[in-house]
PDB file of C-alpha atoms in Angstrom:
ATOM      1  CA  MET A   1       8.913 -20.086 -10.270  1.00 57.00           C
ATOM      2  CA  SER A   2       5.749 -18.648 -11.699  1.00 82.00           C
ATOM      3  CA  GLU A   3       5.464 -15.087 -12.999  1.00 92.00           C
ATOM      4  CA  LYS A   4       2.410 -13.149 -12.051  1.00 96.00           C
ATOM      5  CA  PHE A   5       1.206  -9.739 -13.109  1.00 97.00           C
ATOM      6  CA  TYR A   6      -0.565  -7.203 -10.938  1.00 98.00           C
ATOM      7  CA  LYS A   7      -2.170  -3.787 -11.465  1.00 98.00           C
ATOM      8  CA  ILE A   8      -1.726  -1.156  -8.762  1.00 98.00           C
ATOM      9  CA  PHE A   9      -4.861   0.722  -7.578  1.00 98.00           C
ATOM     10  CA  LYS A  10      -5.180   3.130  -4.698  1.00 96.00           C
ATOM     11  CA  LYS A  11      -8.010   4.670  -2.626  1.00 94.00           C
ATOM     12  CA  ASN A  12      -7.879   7.429  -0.162  1.00 83.00           C
ATOM     13  CA  SER A  13      -9.492   6.461   3.156  1.00 76.00           C
ATOM     14  CA  LEU A  14     -10.301   8.220   6.324  1.00 72.00           C
ATOM     15  CA  HIS A  15      -7.486  10.121   8.098  1.00 70.00           C
ATOM     16  CA  LYS A  16      -5.351  10.258   4.916  1.00 69.00           C
ATOM     17  CA  LYS A  17      -4.836   6.501   5.060  1.00 82.00           C
ATOM     18  CA  ILE A  18      -4.081   5.170   1.623  1.00 91.00           C
ATOM     19  CA  GLU A  19      -5.366   1.765   0.588  1.00 93.00           C
ATOM     20  CA  ILE A  20      -3.427  -0.001  -2.171  1.00 96.00           C
ATOM     21  CA  GLU A  21      -4.930  -2.988  -4.013  1.00 97.00           C
ATOM     22  CA  MET A  22      -3.003  -5.155  -6.464  1.00 98.00           C
ATOM     23  CA  PRO A  23      -5.291  -7.643  -8.187  1.00 98.00           C
ATOM     24  CA  GLN A  24      -3.715 -10.218 -10.380  1.00 96.00           C
ATOM     25  CA  TYR A  25      -3.847  -9.351 -14.081  1.00 93.00           C
ATOM     26  CA  LEU A  26      -3.334 -11.787 -16.925  1.00 93.00           C
ATOM     27  CA  PRO A  27      -2.103  -9.904 -20.025  1.00 91.00           C
ATOM     28  CA  GLY A  28      -3.757 -11.325 -23.126  1.00 89.00           C
ATOM     29  CA  GLU A  29      -6.531 -13.005 -21.187  1.00 92.00           C
ATOM     30  CA  ASP A  30      -8.031 -10.296 -18.904  1.00 92.00           C
ATOM     31  CA  ASN A  31      -9.710  -7.244 -20.192  1.00 94.00           C
ATOM     32  CA  TYR A  32      -7.468  -4.414 -18.995  1.00 93.00           C
ATOM     33  CA  TYR A  33     -10.193  -1.720 -19.237  1.00 94.00           C
ATOM     34  CA  ALA A  34     -12.756  -3.921 -17.515  1.00 95.00           C
ATOM     35  CA  LEU A  35     -10.303  -4.402 -14.589  1.00 96.00           C
ATOM     36  CA  ILE A  36      -9.825  -0.601 -14.347  1.00 96.00           C
ATOM     37  CA  LYS A  37     -13.631  -0.053 -14.512  1.00 97.00           C
ATOM     38  CA  LYS A  38     -14.281  -2.709 -11.799  1.00 97.00           C
ATOM     39  CA  TYR A  39     -11.832  -1.071  -9.389  1.00 97.00           C
ATOM     40  CA  LYS A  40     -13.093   2.464 -10.208  1.00 96.00           C
ATOM     41  CA  GLU A  41     -16.570   1.385  -9.236  1.00 96.00           C
ATOM     42  CA  LEU A  42     -15.073   0.173  -5.917  1.00 95.00           C
ATOM     43  CA  GLY A  43     -13.602   3.730  -5.294  1.00 94.00           C
ATOM     44  CA  TYR A  44     -10.052   3.060  -6.462  1.00 96.00           C
ATOM     45  CA  ILE A  45      -8.039   4.923  -9.094  1.00 96.00           C
ATOM     46  CA  GLN A  46      -5.367   3.354 -11.104  1.00 96.00           C
ATOM     47  CA  VAL A  47      -1.743   4.154 -10.140  1.00 97.00           C
ATOM     48  CA  ILE A  48       0.423   5.568 -12.862  1.00 95.00           C
ATOM     49  CA  VAL A  49       3.872   5.018 -11.428  1.00 96.00           C
ATOM     50  CA  SER A  50       5.670   8.404 -11.513  1.00 94.00           C
ATOM     51  CA  SER A  51       9.450   8.669 -11.695  1.00 92.00           C
ATOM     52  CA  ASP A  52       9.450   9.631  -7.960  1.00 94.00           C
ATOM     53  CA  LEU A  53       7.690   6.379  -7.060  1.00 96.00           C
ATOM     54  CA  MET A  54       9.940   4.385  -9.418  1.00 96.00           C
ATOM     55  CA  LEU A  55      12.989   5.858  -7.719  1.00 95.00           C
ATOM     56  CA  PHE A  56      11.529   5.148  -4.319  1.00 97.00           C
ATOM     57  CA  LEU A  57      10.829   1.426  -5.236  1.00 97.00           C
ATOM     58  CA  LEU A  58      14.282   1.247  -6.927  1.00 96.00           C
ATOM     59  CA  LYS A  59      15.936   2.463  -3.732  1.00 96.00           C
ATOM     60  CA  HIS A  60      14.095  -0.158  -1.723  1.00 96.00           C
ATOM     61  CA  TYR A  61      14.937  -3.048  -3.976  1.00 96.00           C
ATOM     62  CA  PHE A  62      18.441  -2.009  -4.712  1.00 96.00           C
ATOM     63  CA  GLN A  63      19.643  -0.749  -1.280  1.00 94.00           C
ATOM     64  CA  ILE A  64      17.544  -2.660   1.136  1.00 94.00           C
ATOM     65  CA  ARG A  65      16.835  -5.901  -0.701  1.00 93.00           C
ATOM     66  CA  LYS A  66      20.327  -5.864  -2.329  1.00 93.00           C
ATOM     67  CA  GLY A  67      18.959  -6.302  -5.785  1.00 95.00           C
ATOM     68  CA  LYS A  68      20.676  -5.803  -9.134  1.00 95.00           C
ATOM     69  CA  ILE A  69      19.210  -3.581 -11.880  1.00 96.00           C
ATOM     70  CA  SER A  70      18.667  -5.911 -14.806  1.00 94.00           C
ATOM     71  CA  GLU A  71      16.677  -3.525 -17.137  1.00 92.00           C
ATOM     72  CA  PHE A  72      15.798   0.163 -17.292  1.00 91.00           C
ATOM     73  CA  THR A  73      13.733   1.947 -19.862  1.00 92.00           C
ATOM     74  CA  LEU A  74      13.111   5.702 -20.198  1.00 91.00           C
ATOM     75  CA  MET A  75      10.049   7.132 -21.924  1.00 91.00           C
ATOM     76  CA  GLU A  76      12.309   9.158 -24.174  1.00 85.00           C
ATOM     77  CA  ASP A  77      13.435   7.542 -27.486  1.00 82.00           C
ATOM     78  CA  ASP A  78      16.807   9.292 -27.308  1.00 81.00           C
ATOM     79  CA  GLU A  79      19.539   6.570 -27.491  1.00 87.00           C
ATOM     80  CA  GLU A  80      22.075   8.935 -25.976  1.00 88.00           C
ATOM     81  CA  PHE A  81      20.039   9.142 -22.750  1.00 86.00           C
ATOM     82  CA  HIS A  82      19.522   5.438 -22.666  1.00 88.00           C
ATOM     83  CA  ASP A  83      23.213   4.723 -23.209  1.00 92.00           C
ATOM     84  CA  GLU A  84      24.135   7.091 -20.413  1.00 92.00           C
ATOM     85  CA  VAL A  85      21.812   5.389 -17.967  1.00 93.00           C
ATOM     86  CA  ARG A  86      22.874   1.903 -19.051  1.00 93.00           C
ATOM     87  CA  ASN A  87      26.486   2.772 -18.568  1.00 95.00           C
ATOM     88  CA  ILE A  88      25.828   4.158 -15.057  1.00 96.00           C
ATOM     89  CA  ILE A  89      23.795   1.105 -14.209  1.00 96.00           C
ATOM     90  CA  LYS A  90      26.703  -1.188 -15.199  1.00 96.00           C
ATOM     91  CA  ILE A  91      28.982   0.669 -12.790  1.00 96.00           C
ATOM     92  CA  VAL A  92      26.371   0.819  -9.993  1.00 96.00           C
ATOM     93  CA  ASN A  93      25.690  -2.941 -10.266  1.00 96.00           C
ATOM     94  CA  ARG A  94      29.432  -3.518  -9.661  1.00 96.00           C
ATOM     95  CA  GLN A  95      30.043  -0.645  -7.284  1.00 96.00           C
ATOM     96  CA  ARG A  96      26.924  -0.378  -5.117  1.00 95.00           C
ATOM     97  CA  ASP A  97      28.189   2.681  -3.303  1.00 94.00           C
ATOM     98  CA  MET A  98      27.860   4.631  -6.560  1.00 95.00           C
ATOM     99  CA  PHE A  99      24.002   4.304  -6.407  1.00 96.00           C
ATOM    100  CA  SER A 100      23.499   7.990  -5.558  1.00 95.00           C
ATOM    101  CA  ILE A 101      25.159   8.968  -8.882  1.00 95.00           C
ATOM    102  CA  LEU A 102      22.390   6.990 -10.685  1.00 95.00           C
ATOM    103  CA  LEU A 103      19.643   8.557  -8.626  1.00 95.00           C
ATOM    104  CA  ASN A 104      21.088  12.078  -9.143  1.00 94.00           C
ATOM    105  CA  HIS A 105      21.328  11.483 -12.864  1.00 91.00           C
ATOM    106  CA  LEU A 106      17.780  10.164 -13.162  1.00 92.00           C
ATOM    107  CA  ARG A 107      16.470  13.114 -11.118  1.00 91.00           C
ATOM    108  CA  PHE A 108      18.429  15.523 -13.446  1.00 90.00           C
ATOM    109  CA  LEU A 109      16.924  13.893 -16.539  1.00 87.00           C
ATOM    110  CA  ARG A 110      13.426  14.213 -15.009  1.00 86.00           C
ATOM    111  CA  ASP A 111      13.883  17.719 -13.805  1.00 89.00           C
ATOM    112  CA  GLU A 112      15.867  19.290 -16.622  1.00 87.00           C
ATOM    113  CA  ASN A 113      14.592  17.273 -19.618  1.00 86.00           C
ATOM    114  CA  SER A 114      11.145  16.015 -18.489  1.00 86.00           C
ATOM    115  CA  ILE A 115      12.208  12.463 -19.079  1.00 87.00           C
ATOM    116  CA  GLU A 116      10.167   9.891 -17.104  1.00 90.00           C
ATOM    117  CA  ILE A 117      11.049   6.307 -16.289  1.00 94.00           C
ATOM    118  CA  GLN A 118       8.958   3.778 -18.169  1.00 95.00           C
ATOM    119  CA  LYS A 119      10.110   0.504 -16.592  1.00 96.00           C
ATOM    120  CA  ILE A 120      12.607  -0.929 -14.182  1.00 97.00           C
ATOM    121  CA  SER A 121      13.497  -4.541 -13.744  1.00 97.00           C
ATOM    122  CA  ILE A 122      15.395  -5.741 -10.639  1.00 97.00           C
ATOM    123  CA  THR A 123      16.703  -9.194  -9.676  1.00 95.00           C
ATOM    124  CA  VAL A 124      17.131  -9.878  -6.047  1.00 93.00           C
ATOM    125  CA  PRO A 125      19.254 -12.888  -5.048  1.00 89.00           C
ATOM    126  CA  GLU A 126      17.749 -15.114  -2.365  1.00 80.00           C
ATOM    127  CA  SER A 127      20.114 -17.181  -0.233  1.00 77.00           C
ATOM    128  CA  SER A 128      17.553 -19.930   0.258  1.00 74.00           C
ATOM    129  CA  GLY A 129      16.527 -20.466  -3.369  1.00 73.00           C
ATOM    130  CA  PRO A 130      15.707 -18.894  -6.705  1.00 79.00           C
ATOM    131  CA  SER A 131      16.051 -15.204  -7.127  1.00 89.00           C
ATOM    132  CA  LEU A 132      13.160 -12.707  -7.095  1.00 91.00           C
ATOM    133  CA  PHE A 133      12.605 -10.914 -10.408  1.00 96.00           C
ATOM    134  CA  ILE A 134      10.443  -7.827 -10.327  1.00 97.00           C
ATOM    135  CA  ASN A 135       9.402  -5.585 -13.195  1.00 97.00           C
ATOM    136  CA  ILE A 136       7.653  -2.306 -12.477  1.00 98.00           C
ATOM    137  CA  GLN A 137       6.117  -0.311 -15.320  1.00 97.00           C
ATOM    138  CA  SER A 138       4.875   3.283 -15.328  1.00 96.00           C
ATOM    139  CA  ASN A 139       1.334   2.103 -16.273  1.00 96.00           C
ATOM    140  CA  GLY A 140       1.103   0.423 -12.772  1.00 97.00           C
ATOM    141  CA  ILE A 141       1.632  -3.113 -14.029  1.00 97.00           C
ATOM    142  CA  VAL A 142       3.965  -5.109 -11.800  1.00 98.00           C
ATOM    143  CA  GLU A 143       5.391  -8.527 -12.818  1.00 97.00           C
ATOM    144  CA  ILE A 144       6.696 -10.659 -10.008  1.00 97.00           C
ATOM    145  CA  ASP A 145       8.556 -13.878 -10.643  1.00 95.00           C
ATOM    146  CA  SER A 146       9.251 -15.530  -7.288  1.00 90.00           C
ATOM    147  CA  PRO A 147       8.416 -18.621  -5.320  1.00 86.00           C
ATOM    148  CA  GLN A 148       6.846 -16.293  -2.813  1.00 88.00           C
ATOM    149  CA  ASN A 149       4.686 -14.158  -5.148  1.00 91.00           C
ATOM    150  CA  GLU A 150       2.107 -13.305  -2.500  1.00 93.00           C
ATOM    151  CA  TYR A 151       4.708 -12.128  -0.036  1.00 93.00           C
ATOM    152  CA  GLU A 152       6.399 -10.017  -2.649  1.00 94.00           C
ATOM    153  CA  LYS A 153       3.139  -8.518  -3.881  1.00 96.00           C
ATOM    154  CA  ASN A 154       2.393  -7.480  -0.288  1.00 96.00           C
ATOM    155  CA  GLU A 155       5.908  -6.013  -0.051  1.00 96.00           C
ATOM    156  CA  VAL A 156       5.262  -3.830  -3.165  1.00 97.00           C
ATOM    157  CA  LYS A 157       1.890  -2.741  -1.715  1.00 97.00           C
ATOM    158  CA  LYS A 158       3.503  -1.813   1.583  1.00 97.00           C
ATOM    159  CA  GLN A 159       6.180   0.234  -0.174  1.00 97.00           C
ATOM    160  CA  VAL A 160       3.623   2.053  -2.373  1.00 97.00           C
ATOM    161  CA  GLU A 161       1.438   2.837   0.621  1.00 94.00           C
ATOM    162  CA  TYR A 162       4.467   4.149   2.502  1.00 94.00           C
ATOM    163  CA  PHE A 163       5.369   6.340  -0.406  1.00 96.00           C
ATOM    164  CA  TYR A 164       1.956   7.940  -0.797  1.00 93.00           C
ATOM    165  CA  GLU A 165       1.572   8.458   2.957  1.00 88.00           C
ATOM    166  CA  SER A 166       4.866  10.184   3.159  1.00 88.00           C
ATOM    167  CA  ILE A 167       4.096  12.859   0.548  1.00 81.00           C
TER     168      ILE A 167
END
């Protein structure tokens, strides 16, 4: 498998249609700010992945794609919050029907303590081959490690478009 990194950009088009672009980004090789400038000149703005969008994508990959949460990072440095979330994730990965408890806890942290999600990593088993690994960061960088990177990139684009069109 080959991991690839992408940066999410969006543009508002006619009739409230949202256009999402996800150009490949090579950390350490590409100039991050030049990439942002290039897409800004094309009428796009960079997507900063809010906790609401993170939870929306998490629901898609956990519930619909039957993934497993492999890593989760909050923007808050408080170890107590991190430990709480890690413990809930361990339970949820074993007892999938407990997923709503995790979502409610994360919404509570966001609403009551202004704690945002920095990163989620999900592994999705594939019956016909290697698993999909996807890492979504709040700065709009998405890492995909899958034999079908292009398909998975388009899946993320579709979900992000759906999210923005539904708000």
